[in-house]
Amino acid sequence: MTARIYQRPKNAMQSGRARTDEWVLEFEQSEARHADPLMGWTGSSDTQAQVLLTFPTKEEAKAYAEKYGIFARVHATPPKSLKIQAYADNFR
């Protein structure tokens, strides 16, 4: 069972930063998805892929994975960069 640990990115549709300080432990899929022959929906019998666990810190997420024997890869948070410009810069 493998998982990945990452910090949630900021939602592109809103300006707020709610829940961006949480760390998420998400299980990777262990089997391929398949199309349902009757309805055409895509699904699988892997229930672990539906589980998202949130933690306040990266260390707590790593400790949880170690406690339960889950191999987890930590994805680093990309640095936040601001592009500061004035309205007048549009007319240069």
XYZ file of N, CA, C and O in Angstrom:
368
model
N 0.848 -1.165 0.000
C 0.000 0.000 0.000
C 0.900 1.237 0.000
O 1.742 1.413 0.862
N 0.720 2.075 -1.001
C 1.519 3.291 -1.109
C 0.602 4.515 -1.025
O -0.579 4.444 -1.345
N 1.188 5.607 -0.604
C 0.427 6.844 -0.455
C 1.341 8.015 -0.775
O 2.556 7.869 -0.894
N 0.737 9.168 -0.902
C 1.518 10.391 -1.083
C 1.031 11.426 -0.083
O -0.150 11.487 0.243
N 1.972 12.217 0.400
C 1.677 13.268 1.374
C 2.007 14.596 0.705
O 3.100 14.783 0.172
N 1.043 15.504 0.725
C 1.244 16.801 0.099
C 0.424 17.851 0.830
O -0.476 17.535 1.592
N 0.765 19.105 0.576
C 0.015 20.211 1.147
C -0.944 20.729 0.085
O -0.574 20.856 -1.089
N -2.177 21.007 0.476
C -3.185 21.435 -0.488
C -2.785 22.752 -1.143
O -2.358 23.685 -0.474
N -2.955 22.853 -2.451
C -2.690 24.137 -3.109
C -3.868 25.080 -2.931
O -4.979 24.669 -2.594
N -3.622 26.336 -3.178
C -4.688 27.333 -3.100
C -5.658 27.111 -4.248
O -5.258 26.833 -5.370
N -6.931 27.244 -3.969
C -7.956 27.073 -4.979
C -7.859 28.210 -5.994
O -7.863 29.382 -5.630
N -7.779 27.891 -7.260
C -7.632 28.912 -8.294
C -8.905 29.693 -8.532
O -8.870 30.768 -9.122
N -10.036 29.184 -8.087
C -11.303 29.851 -8.349
C -11.661 30.879 -7.282
O -12.609 31.629 -7.462
N -10.939 30.895 -6.172
C -11.244 31.826 -5.094
C -9.963 32.475 -4.603
O -8.876 31.936 -4.767
N -10.095 33.616 -3.986
C -8.910 34.323 -3.514
C -8.507 33.898 -2.108
O -7.413 34.211 -1.675
N -9.362 33.200 -1.388
C -9.061 32.803 -0.014
C -8.039 31.696 0.064
O -7.738 31.009 -0.897
N -7.480 31.525 1.263
C -6.470 30.498 1.475
C -6.942 29.459 2.491
O -6.137 28.897 3.224
N -8.236 29.197 2.558
C -8.781 28.249 3.518
C -8.267 26.840 3.214
O -8.173 26.426 2.067
N -7.902 26.127 4.248
C -7.449 24.739 4.199
C -6.153 24.538 3.424
O -5.830 23.428 3.032
N -5.385 25.590 3.179
C -4.115 25.428 2.479
C -2.988 25.062 3.430
O -1.912 24.696 2.968
N -3.225 25.174 4.735
C -2.185 24.808 5.696
C -2.273 23.342 6.104
O -1.416 22.854 6.832
N -3.264 22.607 5.625
C -3.409 21.188 5.958
C -2.492 20.327 5.085
O -2.196 20.672 3.947
N -2.078 19.192 5.639
C -1.320 18.200 4.892
C -2.244 17.011 4.654
O -2.990 16.597 5.523
N -2.197 16.461 3.458
C -3.106 15.398 3.046
C -2.322 14.121 2.786
O -1.280 14.144 2.119
N -2.824 13.007 3.317
C -2.296 11.689 2.996
C -3.332 11.025 2.086
O -4.468 10.806 2.494
N -2.935 10.757 0.850
C -3.847 10.211 -0.154
C -3.263 8.899 -0.673
O -2.101 8.840 -1.074
N -4.069 7.859 -0.671
C -3.620 6.555 -1.141
C -3.635 6.517 -2.660
O -4.547 7.036 -3.304
N -2.631 5.868 -3.237
C -2.584 5.709 -4.685
C -3.413 4.504 -5.093
O -3.629 3.590 -4.301
N -3.847 4.488 -6.338
C -4.677 3.392 -6.813
C -3.838 2.123 -6.954
O -2.732 2.154 -7.484
N -4.395 1.012 -6.484
C -3.681 -0.256 -6.579
C -4.120 -1.073 -7.787
O -3.478 -2.051 -8.123
N -5.195 -0.667 -8.426
C -5.647 -1.359 -9.636
C -6.199 -0.356 -10.632
O -6.581 0.760 -10.265
N -6.257 -0.761 -11.866
C -6.720 0.136 -12.926
C -8.233 0.313 -12.864
O -8.959 -0.559 -12.390
N -8.675 1.448 -13.346
C -10.114 1.711 -13.420
C -10.679 1.008 -14.656
O -9.970 0.772 -15.632
N -11.951 0.702 -14.622
C -12.611 0.071 -15.757
C -13.992 0.700 -15.946
O -14.577 1.234 -15.021
N -14.497 0.609 -17.163
C -15.803 1.186 -17.473
C -16.898 0.175 -17.154
O -16.786 -1.013 -17.473
N -17.954 0.661 -16.520
C -19.101 -0.189 -16.232
C -19.841 -0.460 -17.542
O -20.150 0.473 -18.285
N -20.133 -1.753 -17.859
C -20.755 -2.038 -19.149
C -22.177 -1.503 -19.288
O -22.605 -1.158 -20.389
N -22.921 -1.374 -18.184
C -24.300 -0.931 -18.281
C -24.415 0.585 -18.381
O -25.047 1.127 -19.288
N -23.783 1.288 -17.443
C -23.936 2.738 -17.383
C -22.790 3.500 -18.047
O -22.928 4.665 -18.376
N -21.645 2.863 -18.213
C -20.505 3.531 -18.818
C -19.681 4.350 -17.842
O -18.765 5.053 -18.243
N -20.006 4.274 -16.548
C -19.246 5.020 -15.549
C -17.912 4.355 -15.313
O -17.767 3.138 -15.409
N -16.922 5.136 -14.985
C -15.605 4.601 -14.685
C -15.501 4.353 -13.192
O -15.862 5.203 -12.386
N -14.990 3.194 -12.819
C -14.867 2.867 -11.407
C -13.886 1.732 -11.183
O -13.313 1.182 -12.124
N -13.682 1.400 -9.936
C -12.832 0.277 -9.575
C -13.288 -0.258 -8.228
O -14.099 0.355 -7.541
N -12.768 -1.395 -7.853
C -13.128 -1.971 -6.565
C -12.124 -1.591 -5.483
O -12.173 -2.124 -4.378
N -11.218 -0.672 -5.791
C -10.217 -0.208 -4.830
C -10.827 0.888 -3.964
O -10.993 2.023 -4.403
N -11.178 0.566 -2.723
C -11.803 1.552 -1.845
C -10.787 2.478 -1.183
O -11.162 3.552 -0.718
N -9.524 2.102 -1.142
C -8.508 2.962 -0.526
C -8.290 4.239 -1.330
O -7.877 5.256 -0.783
N -8.555 4.209 -2.623
C -8.349 5.396 -3.455
C -9.337 6.504 -3.104
O -9.146 7.650 -3.490
N -10.398 6.188 -2.371
C -11.385 7.184 -1.987
C -11.038 7.889 -0.677
O -11.688 8.854 -0.313
N -10.018 7.411 0.014
C -9.696 7.911 1.349
C -8.710 9.077 1.266
O -7.665 8.979 0.634
N -9.061 10.196 1.908
C -8.180 11.350 2.074
C -8.098 11.658 3.564
O -9.114 11.944 4.184
N -6.918 11.576 4.132
C -6.724 11.899 5.545
C -6.003 13.233 5.633
O -5.018 13.462 4.935
N -6.468 14.121 6.499
C -5.833 15.428 6.661
C -5.158 15.511 8.019
O -5.646 14.957 9.010
N -4.028 16.209 8.049
C -3.231 16.380 9.258
C -2.785 17.828 9.346
O -2.581 18.482 8.322
N -2.595 18.344 10.567
C -2.152 19.738 10.695
C -0.693 19.956 10.290
O -0.335 21.039 9.847
N 0.161 18.922 10.423
C 1.577 19.078 10.075
C 2.055 17.901 9.239
O 1.446 16.834 9.240
N 3.154 18.131 8.539
C 3.751 17.076 7.723
C 4.288 15.946 8.602
O 4.181 14.771 8.250
N 4.834 16.295 9.756
C 5.404 15.287 10.645
C 4.327 14.330 11.162
O 4.577 13.130 11.313
N 3.134 14.853 11.451
C 2.052 13.986 11.915
C 1.596 13.038 10.814
O 1.284 11.877 11.083
N 1.564 13.501 9.586
C 1.186 12.638 8.472
C 2.220 11.536 8.269
O 1.871 10.370 8.046
N 3.509 11.888 8.370
C 4.560 10.880 8.223
C 4.530 9.885 9.372
O 4.724 8.680 9.170
N 4.251 10.356 10.590
C 4.175 9.460 11.748
C 3.007 8.488 11.606
O 3.137 7.298 11.955
N 1.879 8.949 11.082
C 0.733 8.065 10.863
C 1.081 6.979 9.851
O 0.755 5.799 10.047
N 1.757 7.367 8.771
C 2.135 6.396 7.746
C 3.112 5.363 8.302
O 2.984 4.167 8.024
N 4.073 5.796 9.097
C 5.033 4.863 9.686
C 4.358 3.931 10.691
O 4.673 2.751 10.767
N 3.421 4.460 11.452
C 2.734 3.665 12.469
C 1.967 2.503 11.849
O 1.951 1.401 12.383
N 1.342 2.739 10.701
C 0.522 1.715 10.066
C 1.221 1.018 8.903
O 0.585 0.285 8.143
N 2.518 1.234 8.738
C 3.293 0.530 7.720
C 2.949 0.934 6.295
O 3.005 0.109 5.386
N 2.617 2.177 6.092
C 2.265 2.679 4.766
C 3.493 3.358 4.174
O 4.083 4.242 4.792
N 3.894 2.919 2.980
C 4.994 3.592 2.289
C 4.456 4.889 1.706
O 3.567 4.876 0.862
N 4.976 6.017 2.162
C 4.450 7.318 1.728
C 5.580 8.182 1.193
O 6.665 8.252 1.770
N 5.317 8.825 0.067
C 6.245 9.790 -0.513
C 5.740 11.187 -0.184
O 4.552 11.474 -0.342
N 6.647 12.044 0.244
C 6.290 13.423 0.576
C 6.606 14.306 -0.620
O 7.737 14.321 -1.105
N 5.601 15.017 -1.103
C 5.782 15.954 -2.206
C 5.976 17.341 -1.605
O 5.132 17.820 -0.852
N 7.075 17.973 -1.967
C 7.394 19.288 -1.420
C 6.419 20.331 -1.931
O 5.930 20.258 -3.059
N 6.157 21.309 -1.098
C 5.272 22.406 -1.469
C 6.045 23.384 -2.338
O 7.124 23.826 -1.957
N 5.527 23.722 -3.528
C 6.244 24.689 -4.359
C 6.264 26.068 -3.705
O 5.316 26.434 -3.007
N 7.333 26.824 -3.908
C 7.393 28.152 -3.287
C 6.337 29.084 -3.879
O 6.026 29.029 -5.069
N 5.801 29.928 -3.023
C 4.784 30.882 -3.448
C 5.473 32.125 -3.991
O 6.345 32.692 -3.338
N 5.097 32.513 -5.180
C 5.692 33.714 -5.767
C 4.577 34.679 -6.154
O 3.545 34.281 -6.691
N 4.798 35.924 -5.856
C 3.836 36.967 -6.173
C 4.377 37.818 -7.317
O 5.543 38.197 -7.333
N 3.526 38.088 -8.272
C 3.899 38.981 -9.357
C 3.216 40.317 -9.081
O 2.026 40.494 -9.331
N 3.994 41.233 -8.522
C 3.450 42.535 -8.132
C 3.624 43.501 -9.287
O 4.736 43.705 -9.771
N 2.514 44.049 -9.743
C 2.568 45.043 -10.802
C 1.443 46.042 -10.605
O 0.427 45.736 -9.995
N 1.638 47.187 -11.132
C 0.637 48.246 -11.062
C -0.241 48.216 -12.303
O 0.113 47.630 -13.326
N -1.373 48.839 -12.218
C -2.289 48.910 -13.359
C -1.630 49.640 -14.533
O -1.861 49.308 -15.695
N -0.783 50.603 -14.232
C -0.113 51.384 -15.285
C 0.857 50.521 -16.084
O 1.185 50.859 -17.223
N 1.304 49.400 -15.540
C 2.225 48.527 -16.265
C 1.574 47.900 -17.494
O 2.253 47.437 -18.407
N 0.242 47.866 -17.546
C -0.441 47.314 -18.715
C -0.289 48.187 -19.942
O -0.516 47.713 -21.060
N 0.084 49.443 -19.763
C 0.151 50.376 -20.877
C 1.589 50.762 -21.231
O 1.803 51.736 -21.937
N 2.548 50.025 -20.787
C 3.951 50.333 -21.127
C 4.312 49.798 -22.476
O 3.860 48.862 -22.985
